Amino acid sequence: MFSDSPDVVNRSFRYLLISRALRSSALIFVTLSLPLYLHFLHFSLVFISLIYIPIIIFNVVLVLILGRLGDKIGYSKILILGEAFPVVGLLLLAISTNIYVIAIGAIIAGITGGAGGMRGAFSPGMTAFIANNYPGEGNRVNRLSLLTATASFFSIFGGLFLSLYGIISSAIGILLFYRVFFIVSFLLVFGSLIALSRLHEYRRPKKTTKIMKKASFKYLLRIILPNSINAAAIGIAMPLLPLFFELKFHVDPGTVGNIYTIAYAATAIGSYTSGKFINGRVDSLKMASIAHILQGALFIIIAFTPFLFIATAIYVGRMAVAGIGSPMRGAINVRGIDKEDYGTSTSIQGVSGRGSQLTTGASGYLMDLNFAFPLLIGGAMQAAGGVLYYVLVKSWHPEKSSERRSETVKTN
């Protein structure tokens, strides 16, 4: 797992790419399918939205524990440990139609949040692994863009699995269709786990604090607030979006799969463009913030769109914008974090983000009132979060803080 050789560490990066490809195909299908599957089993919109709450709570605790542990034992080990949970969870989804088994499987697997193209890219320890092994913000953006582009591209297969709904369900039945592809998803995530076992990383610096350094914590506070607002927005707008398309436009799950398949291709192109052509040429903070604002604004426009093909085109554009902004945001989120605090910091960010997605409990109630409400409220919140993200990070000046500390030392 540990190596002092840059060649060994760099070569092992391909296994992380393989892992993200496999898990993206699997988790995208399951994330898209879960609300549709539960709706097929005759559960209400409110119940479907509420089932995400225990999923989020479990994953909040898990992320916090794994992130803190990663600073001590290494992030590659945490990636492996974290991947074992979806392996078990997807197996449970595949073997039973009992709602309690389904719920436990979804909780363990962490099937929460929206089915965006980068859904499979991020897991506990991933951002910390990149930050630890690839110094320099530009280098990190390149690595993150490659990871998110790979995850987004292979998310296409998750969408294609659902696109086969009409053909396969007519032959074997709707229930068996879902269960067969849950088994396929389980096998893919198990392959991801095997790929992660081949990762290597540089040895961690010895941790000198119980939690994290004061400077890291101060920067973290600037990141948590806007990211929590964004996560709350995603919690409202995204989890039931597949049902929004199905119910508002009266289409079947196969059509929903086609919409998301096109959107994942757009996210992959956006992520690749971010690292290849935009990184280093445009201020990353401005680009990441503008991307957040646009994503929120496009949600609002979709809410008022009466035609499926227009709503699809706008959603595809939104996901392309998300692909551009995500790698830059990932690098910015660790910009002011000390090297020994990467795991704890990213886990706290993950906890605040996932915890904020408890707003998903409200999405079913809002959709019951009006299909457009989750997109209107979630979109407005995400746009506001983008503005706040720029303001708080832009006002961070580490050199001034260093000067003040130096003057204090000299005075004493």
Short mmCIF file of N, CA and C in Angstrom, two decimals, residues 271-404:
data_model
loop_
_atom_site.label_atom_id
_atom_site.label_comp_id
_atom_site.label_asym_id
_atom_site.label_seq_id
_atom_site.Cartn_x
_atom_site.Cartn_y
_atom_site.Cartn_z
N SER A 271 -15.99 17.44 -17.58
CA SER A 271 -14.88 17.14 -16.68
C SER A 271 -13.55 17.10 -17.43
N TYR A 272 -13.56 16.45 -18.60
CA TYR A 272 -12.34 16.38 -19.41
C TYR A 272 -11.91 17.77 -19.87
N THR A 273 -12.88 18.58 -20.29
CA THR A 273 -12.59 19.95 -20.73
C THR A 273 -12.01 20.77 -19.59
N SER A 274 -12.53 20.56 -18.38
CA SER A 274 -12.06 21.30 -17.21
C SER A 274 -10.56 21.09 -16.99
N GLY A 275 -10.11 19.85 -17.04
CA GLY A 275 -8.71 19.56 -16.80
C GLY A 275 -7.82 19.85 -17.98
N LYS A 276 -8.31 19.62 -19.19
CA LYS A 276 -7.48 19.71 -20.38
C LYS A 276 -7.36 21.12 -20.93
N PHE A 277 -8.43 21.88 -20.89
CA PHE A 277 -8.44 23.17 -21.58
C PHE A 277 -8.68 24.39 -20.67
N ILE A 278 -9.33 24.20 -19.53
CA ILE A 278 -9.66 25.35 -18.68
C ILE A 278 -8.68 25.50 -17.53
N ASN A 279 -8.23 24.40 -16.94
CA ASN A 279 -7.32 24.42 -15.80
C ASN A 279 -6.06 25.22 -16.13
N GLY A 280 -5.77 26.22 -15.28
CA GLY A 280 -4.58 27.04 -15.47
C GLY A 280 -4.79 28.24 -16.36
N ARG A 281 -5.89 28.29 -17.10
CA ARG A 281 -6.16 29.41 -18.00
C ARG A 281 -7.22 30.36 -17.45
N VAL A 282 -8.06 29.84 -16.58
CA VAL A 282 -9.13 30.64 -15.98
C VAL A 282 -9.05 30.48 -14.47
N ASP A 283 -9.38 31.53 -13.74
CA ASP A 283 -9.37 31.45 -12.28
C ASP A 283 -10.32 30.34 -11.83
N SER A 284 -9.76 29.34 -11.15
CA SER A 284 -10.55 28.16 -10.79
C SER A 284 -11.69 28.49 -9.82
N LEU A 285 -11.45 29.45 -8.91
CA LEU A 285 -12.50 29.80 -7.96
C LEU A 285 -13.69 30.43 -8.67
N LYS A 286 -13.41 31.34 -9.61
CA LYS A 286 -14.50 31.96 -10.36
C LYS A 286 -15.28 30.92 -11.15
N MET A 287 -14.54 30.02 -11.81
CA MET A 287 -15.20 29.01 -12.63
C MET A 287 -16.05 28.07 -11.78
N ALA A 288 -15.51 27.63 -10.64
CA ALA A 288 -16.26 26.72 -9.77
C ALA A 288 -17.53 27.40 -9.23
N SER A 289 -17.41 28.66 -8.87
CA SER A 289 -18.56 29.39 -8.33
C SER A 289 -19.62 29.64 -9.39
N ILE A 290 -19.18 30.06 -10.58
CA ILE A 290 -20.12 30.30 -11.67
C ILE A 290 -20.85 29.01 -12.03
N ALA A 291 -20.10 27.90 -12.01
CA ALA A 291 -20.73 26.60 -12.31
C ALA A 291 -21.85 26.28 -11.33
N HIS A 292 -21.61 26.55 -10.04
CA HIS A 292 -22.64 26.31 -9.04
C HIS A 292 -23.87 27.17 -9.29
N ILE A 293 -23.65 28.44 -9.58
CA ILE A 293 -24.76 29.37 -9.81
C ILE A 293 -25.57 28.95 -11.03
N LEU A 294 -24.88 28.57 -12.10
CA LEU A 294 -25.57 28.14 -13.32
C LEU A 294 -26.38 26.86 -13.09
N GLN A 295 -25.80 25.93 -12.33
CA GLN A 295 -26.52 24.68 -12.06
C GLN A 295 -27.84 24.95 -11.36
N GLY A 296 -27.81 25.86 -10.39
CA GLY A 296 -29.03 26.21 -9.68
C GLY A 296 -30.03 26.90 -10.59
N ALA A 297 -29.55 27.84 -11.42
CA ALA A 297 -30.43 28.58 -12.32
C ALA A 297 -31.10 27.65 -13.33
N LEU A 298 -30.35 26.67 -13.83
CA LEU A 298 -30.91 25.75 -14.82
C LEU A 298 -31.95 24.82 -14.20
N PHE A 299 -31.79 24.47 -12.92
CA PHE A 299 -32.84 23.72 -12.23
C PHE A 299 -34.16 24.50 -12.24
N ILE A 300 -34.07 25.78 -11.96
CA ILE A 300 -35.26 26.63 -11.92
C ILE A 300 -35.94 26.67 -13.29
N ILE A 301 -35.14 26.77 -14.35
CA ILE A 301 -35.69 26.81 -15.70
C ILE A 301 -36.39 25.49 -16.04
N ILE A 302 -35.77 24.36 -15.64
CA ILE A 302 -36.38 23.05 -15.90
C ILE A 302 -37.76 22.96 -15.24
N ALA A 303 -37.89 23.55 -14.05
CA ALA A 303 -39.17 23.49 -13.32
C ALA A 303 -40.32 24.09 -14.12
N PHE A 304 -40.01 25.10 -14.98
CA PHE A 304 -41.05 25.78 -15.74
C PHE A 304 -41.20 25.24 -17.16
N THR A 305 -40.38 24.25 -17.52
CA THR A 305 -40.36 23.77 -18.90
C THR A 305 -41.49 22.77 -19.14
N PRO A 306 -42.35 23.01 -20.16
CA PRO A 306 -43.50 22.14 -20.38
C PRO A 306 -43.22 20.94 -21.29
N PHE A 307 -42.07 20.95 -21.99
CA PHE A 307 -41.80 19.91 -22.97
C PHE A 307 -40.59 19.07 -22.57
N LEU A 308 -40.70 17.76 -22.76
CA LEU A 308 -39.65 16.84 -22.33
C LEU A 308 -38.33 17.10 -23.04
N PHE A 309 -38.36 17.33 -24.35
CA PHE A 309 -37.09 17.47 -25.07
C PHE A 309 -36.35 18.74 -24.66
N ILE A 310 -37.10 19.79 -24.29
CA ILE A 310 -36.44 21.02 -23.83
C ILE A 310 -35.87 20.80 -22.43
N ALA A 311 -36.65 20.16 -21.55
CA ALA A 311 -36.18 19.87 -20.19
C ALA A 311 -34.93 18.98 -20.25
N THR A 312 -34.93 18.02 -21.16
CA THR A 312 -33.77 17.14 -21.31
C THR A 312 -32.54 17.92 -21.75
N ALA A 313 -32.72 18.81 -22.75
CA ALA A 313 -31.59 19.60 -23.25
C ALA A 313 -31.01 20.49 -22.15
N ILE A 314 -31.88 21.09 -21.35
CA ILE A 314 -31.41 21.95 -20.27
C ILE A 314 -30.69 21.14 -19.21
N TYR A 315 -31.24 19.97 -18.87
CA TYR A 315 -30.59 19.12 -17.86
C TYR A 315 -29.23 18.63 -18.35
N VAL A 316 -29.13 18.28 -19.60
CA VAL A 316 -27.85 17.87 -20.18
C VAL A 316 -26.83 19.01 -20.06
N GLY A 317 -27.27 20.23 -20.38
CA GLY A 317 -26.39 21.39 -20.24
C GLY A 317 -25.97 21.61 -18.80
N ARG A 318 -26.90 21.42 -17.88
CA ARG A 318 -26.58 21.57 -16.46
C ARG A 318 -25.51 20.58 -16.02
N MET A 319 -25.61 19.34 -16.48
CA MET A 319 -24.65 18.33 -16.08
C MET A 319 -23.28 18.56 -16.72
N ALA A 320 -23.25 19.16 -17.89
CA ALA A 320 -21.96 19.54 -18.49
C ALA A 320 -21.28 20.61 -17.64
N VAL A 321 -22.06 21.57 -17.18
CA VAL A 321 -21.53 22.63 -16.30
C VAL A 321 -21.02 22.02 -15.00
N ALA A 322 -21.76 21.05 -14.45
CA ALA A 322 -21.33 20.38 -13.22
C ALA A 322 -19.99 19.68 -13.43
N GLY A 323 -19.82 19.07 -14.58
CA GLY A 323 -18.56 18.40 -14.89
C GLY A 323 -17.38 19.35 -14.95
N ILE A 324 -17.62 20.55 -15.42
CA ILE A 324 -16.55 21.55 -15.49
C ILE A 324 -16.16 22.03 -14.10
N GLY A 325 -17.14 22.28 -13.25
CA GLY A 325 -16.85 22.89 -11.95
C GLY A 325 -16.33 21.94 -10.89
N SER A 326 -16.71 20.68 -10.96
CA SER A 326 -16.40 19.75 -9.87
C SER A 326 -14.91 19.53 -9.61
N PRO A 327 -14.06 19.27 -10.63
CA PRO A 327 -12.63 19.06 -10.34
C PRO A 327 -11.98 20.27 -9.69
N MET A 328 -12.36 21.46 -10.12
CA MET A 328 -11.80 22.67 -9.55
C MET A 328 -12.24 22.85 -8.10
N ARG A 329 -13.50 22.54 -7.85
CA ARG A 329 -14.02 22.67 -6.50
C ARG A 329 -13.34 21.67 -5.57
N GLY A 330 -13.08 20.47 -6.06
CA GLY A 330 -12.41 19.47 -5.25
C GLY A 330 -11.01 19.90 -4.83
N ALA A 331 -10.28 20.54 -5.76
CA ALA A 331 -8.94 21.03 -5.44
C ALA A 331 -8.99 22.23 -4.50
N ILE A 332 -9.94 23.13 -4.72
CA ILE A 332 -10.08 24.31 -3.88
C ILE A 332 -10.43 23.92 -2.45
N ASN A 333 -11.21 22.88 -2.29
CA ASN A 333 -11.66 22.46 -0.96
C ASN A 333 -10.52 22.04 -0.04
N VAL A 334 -9.36 21.69 -0.60
CA VAL A 334 -8.20 21.34 0.24
C VAL A 334 -7.07 22.36 0.10
N ARG A 335 -7.36 23.48 -0.52
CA ARG A 335 -6.34 24.50 -0.79
C ARG A 335 -5.65 24.97 0.49
N GLY A 336 -6.40 25.22 1.53
CA GLY A 336 -5.84 25.75 2.77
C GLY A 336 -5.72 24.73 3.88
N ILE A 337 -5.74 23.44 3.53
CA ILE A 337 -5.68 22.37 4.52
C ILE A 337 -4.26 21.83 4.64
N ASP A 338 -3.78 21.66 5.87
CA ASP A 338 -2.46 21.09 6.08
C ASP A 338 -2.43 19.62 5.66
N LYS A 339 -1.27 19.16 5.22
CA LYS A 339 -1.14 17.81 4.67
C LYS A 339 -1.57 16.73 5.66
N GLU A 340 -1.32 16.94 6.93
CA GLU A 340 -1.65 15.91 7.91
C GLU A 340 -3.14 15.88 8.24
N ASP A 341 -3.89 16.85 7.71
CA ASP A 341 -5.32 16.97 8.04
C ASP A 341 -6.25 16.63 6.88
N TYR A 342 -5.70 16.11 5.77
CA TYR A 342 -6.53 15.89 4.59
C TYR A 342 -7.72 14.97 4.89
N GLY A 343 -7.46 13.86 5.57
CA GLY A 343 -8.53 12.89 5.83
C GLY A 343 -9.61 13.46 6.73
N THR A 344 -9.20 14.06 7.85
CA THR A 344 -10.17 14.63 8.78
C THR A 344 -10.96 15.75 8.12
N SER A 345 -10.25 16.61 7.39
CA SER A 345 -10.91 17.74 6.74
C SER A 345 -11.94 17.30 5.71
N THR A 346 -11.54 16.41 4.81
CA THR A 346 -12.47 15.98 3.77
C THR A 346 -13.62 15.17 4.36
N SER A 347 -13.38 14.46 5.46
CA SER A 347 -14.48 13.72 6.09
C SER A 347 -15.48 14.68 6.73
N ILE A 348 -14.98 15.76 7.35
CA ILE A 348 -15.89 16.75 7.94
C ILE A 348 -16.69 17.44 6.84
N GLN A 349 -16.02 17.74 5.73
CA GLN A 349 -16.75 18.29 4.59
C GLN A 349 -17.82 17.33 4.10
N GLY A 350 -17.45 16.03 4.05
CA GLY A 350 -18.41 15.03 3.64
C GLY A 350 -19.57 14.91 4.60
N VAL A 351 -19.26 14.98 5.90
CA VAL A 351 -20.30 14.89 6.92
C VAL A 351 -21.27 16.07 6.82
N SER A 352 -20.71 17.26 6.67
CA SER A 352 -21.57 18.45 6.58
C SER A 352 -22.42 18.40 5.31
N GLY A 353 -21.81 17.92 4.23
CA GLY A 353 -22.54 17.83 2.98
C GLY A 353 -23.63 16.78 3.02
N ARG A 354 -23.29 15.60 3.49
CA ARG A 354 -24.28 14.52 3.54
C ARG A 354 -25.35 14.82 4.58
N GLY A 355 -24.94 15.41 5.69
CA GLY A 355 -25.91 15.78 6.71
C GLY A 355 -26.92 16.78 6.18
N SER A 356 -26.43 17.72 5.36
CA SER A 356 -27.32 18.73 4.79
C SER A 356 -28.31 18.12 3.82
N GLN A 357 -27.96 16.95 3.25
CA GLN A 357 -28.86 16.29 2.31
C GLN A 357 -30.05 15.63 3.01
N LEU A 358 -30.13 15.78 4.33
CA LEU A 358 -31.33 15.32 5.03
C LEU A 358 -32.57 16.06 4.54
N THR A 359 -32.35 17.15 3.82
CA THR A 359 -33.48 17.88 3.22
C THR A 359 -34.21 17.01 2.20
N THR A 360 -33.60 15.89 1.81
CA THR A 360 -34.30 14.99 0.89
C THR A 360 -35.63 14.52 1.47
N GLY A 361 -35.74 14.52 2.81
CA GLY A 361 -37.00 14.16 3.44
C GLY A 361 -38.14 15.09 3.06
N ALA A 362 -37.77 16.33 2.70
CA ALA A 362 -38.80 17.30 2.31
C ALA A 362 -39.17 17.21 0.83
N SER A 363 -38.32 16.56 0.03
CA SER A 363 -38.54 16.56 -1.41
C SER A 363 -39.84 15.86 -1.79
N GLY A 364 -40.14 14.76 -1.09
CA GLY A 364 -41.39 14.05 -1.39
C GLY A 364 -42.61 14.89 -1.07
N TYR A 365 -42.59 15.58 0.07
CA TYR A 365 -43.70 16.45 0.44
C TYR A 365 -43.87 17.57 -0.59
N LEU A 366 -42.74 18.18 -0.99
CA LEU A 366 -42.79 19.27 -1.97
C LEU A 366 -43.31 18.78 -3.31
N MET A 367 -42.85 17.60 -3.74
CA MET A 367 -43.31 17.07 -5.02
C MET A 367 -44.78 16.68 -4.96
N ASP A 368 -45.24 16.28 -3.79
CA ASP A 368 -46.67 15.98 -3.63
C ASP A 368 -47.52 17.23 -3.84
N LEU A 369 -46.98 18.39 -3.43
CA LEU A 369 -47.69 19.65 -3.60
C LEU A 369 -47.65 20.12 -5.05
N ASN A 370 -46.45 20.05 -5.62
CA ASN A 370 -46.26 20.47 -7.01
C ASN A 370 -44.95 19.90 -7.52
N PHE A 371 -44.95 19.30 -8.70
CA PHE A 371 -43.75 18.68 -9.24
C PHE A 371 -42.58 19.66 -9.33
N ALA A 372 -42.89 20.94 -9.51
CA ALA A 372 -41.84 21.93 -9.74
C ALA A 372 -41.16 22.41 -8.45
N PHE A 373 -41.81 22.27 -7.31
CA PHE A 373 -41.30 22.86 -6.08
C PHE A 373 -39.88 22.41 -5.70
N PRO A 374 -39.54 21.10 -5.75
CA PRO A 374 -38.17 20.72 -5.40
C PRO A 374 -37.11 21.39 -6.26
N LEU A 375 -37.39 21.54 -7.56
CA LEU A 375 -36.42 22.16 -8.45
C LEU A 375 -36.31 23.67 -8.21
N LEU A 376 -37.43 24.30 -7.95
CA LEU A 376 -37.42 25.75 -7.69
C LEU A 376 -36.64 26.08 -6.42
N ILE A 377 -36.96 25.38 -5.34
CA ILE A 377 -36.30 25.65 -4.06
C ILE A 377 -34.86 25.19 -4.08
N GLY A 378 -34.62 23.98 -4.57
CA GLY A 378 -33.25 23.48 -4.64
C GLY A 378 -32.37 24.32 -5.55
N GLY A 379 -32.92 24.74 -6.69
CA GLY A 379 -32.15 25.57 -7.63
C GLY A 379 -31.76 26.91 -7.03
N ALA A 380 -32.71 27.56 -6.35
CA ALA A 380 -32.42 28.86 -5.73
C ALA A 380 -31.35 28.72 -4.65
N MET A 381 -31.43 27.66 -3.87
CA MET A 381 -30.43 27.45 -2.81
C MET A 381 -29.04 27.18 -3.40
N GLN A 382 -28.98 26.38 -4.47
CA GLN A 382 -27.68 26.07 -5.06
C GLN A 382 -27.04 27.33 -5.65
N ALA A 383 -27.82 28.16 -6.30
CA ALA A 383 -27.28 29.41 -6.85
C ALA A 383 -26.73 30.30 -5.74
N ALA A 384 -27.48 30.41 -4.64
CA ALA A 384 -27.03 31.21 -3.50
C ALA A 384 -25.75 30.63 -2.90
N GLY A 385 -25.66 29.31 -2.84
CA GLY A 385 -24.45 28.67 -2.33
C GLY A 385 -23.24 28.96 -3.18
N GLY A 386 -23.43 29.06 -4.50
CA GLY A 386 -22.33 29.40 -5.40
C GLY A 386 -21.78 30.78 -5.15
N VAL A 387 -22.66 31.74 -4.91
CA VAL A 387 -22.23 33.11 -4.60
C VAL A 387 -21.45 33.15 -3.29
N LEU A 388 -21.98 32.47 -2.27
CA LEU A 388 -21.32 32.47 -0.96
C LEU A 388 -19.97 31.77 -1.02
N TYR A 389 -19.86 30.71 -1.81
CA TYR A 389 -18.60 29.98 -1.97
C TYR A 389 -17.51 30.92 -2.47
N TYR A 390 -17.83 31.71 -3.48
CA TYR A 390 -16.85 32.65 -4.04
C TYR A 390 -16.44 33.70 -3.02
N VAL A 391 -17.41 34.27 -2.32
CA VAL A 391 -17.14 35.34 -1.35
C VAL A 391 -16.24 34.85 -0.22
N LEU A 392 -16.55 33.69 0.34
CA LEU A 392 -15.80 33.20 1.50
C LEU A 392 -14.39 32.74 1.14
N VAL A 393 -14.24 32.03 0.03
CA VAL A 393 -12.91 31.56 -0.35
C VAL A 393 -12.05 32.71 -0.87
N LYS A 394 -12.66 33.64 -1.59
CA LYS A 394 -11.92 34.79 -2.13
C LYS A 394 -11.32 35.62 -1.02
N SER A 395 -12.01 35.71 0.13
CA SER A 395 -11.53 36.56 1.24
C SER A 395 -10.48 35.86 2.11
N TRP A 396 -10.13 34.63 1.76
CA TRP A 396 -9.10 33.89 2.52
C TRP A 396 -7.73 34.33 2.05
N HIS A 397 -6.90 34.84 2.96
CA HIS A 397 -5.54 35.30 2.64
C HIS A 397 -4.56 34.64 3.60
N PRO A 398 -4.01 33.48 3.26
CA PRO A 398 -3.12 32.77 4.18
C PRO A 398 -1.84 33.52 4.50
N GLU A 399 -1.38 34.33 3.53
CA GLU A 399 -0.13 35.04 3.78
C GLU A 399 -0.30 36.09 4.87
N LYS A 400 -1.47 36.71 4.95
CA LYS A 400 -1.72 37.71 6.00
C LYS A 400 -1.78 37.07 7.37
N SER A 401 -2.40 35.88 7.40
CA SER A 401 -2.47 35.15 8.67
C SER A 401 -1.07 34.77 9.13
N SER A 402 -0.22 34.38 8.20
CA SER A 402 1.16 34.01 8.53
C SER A 402 1.93 35.20 9.06
N GLU A 403 1.71 36.39 8.43
CA GLU A 403 2.40 37.59 8.89
C GLU A 403 1.97 37.95 10.30
N ARG A 404 0.68 37.82 10.60
CA ARG A 404 0.20 38.15 11.94
C ARG A 404 0.81 37.23 12.98
#
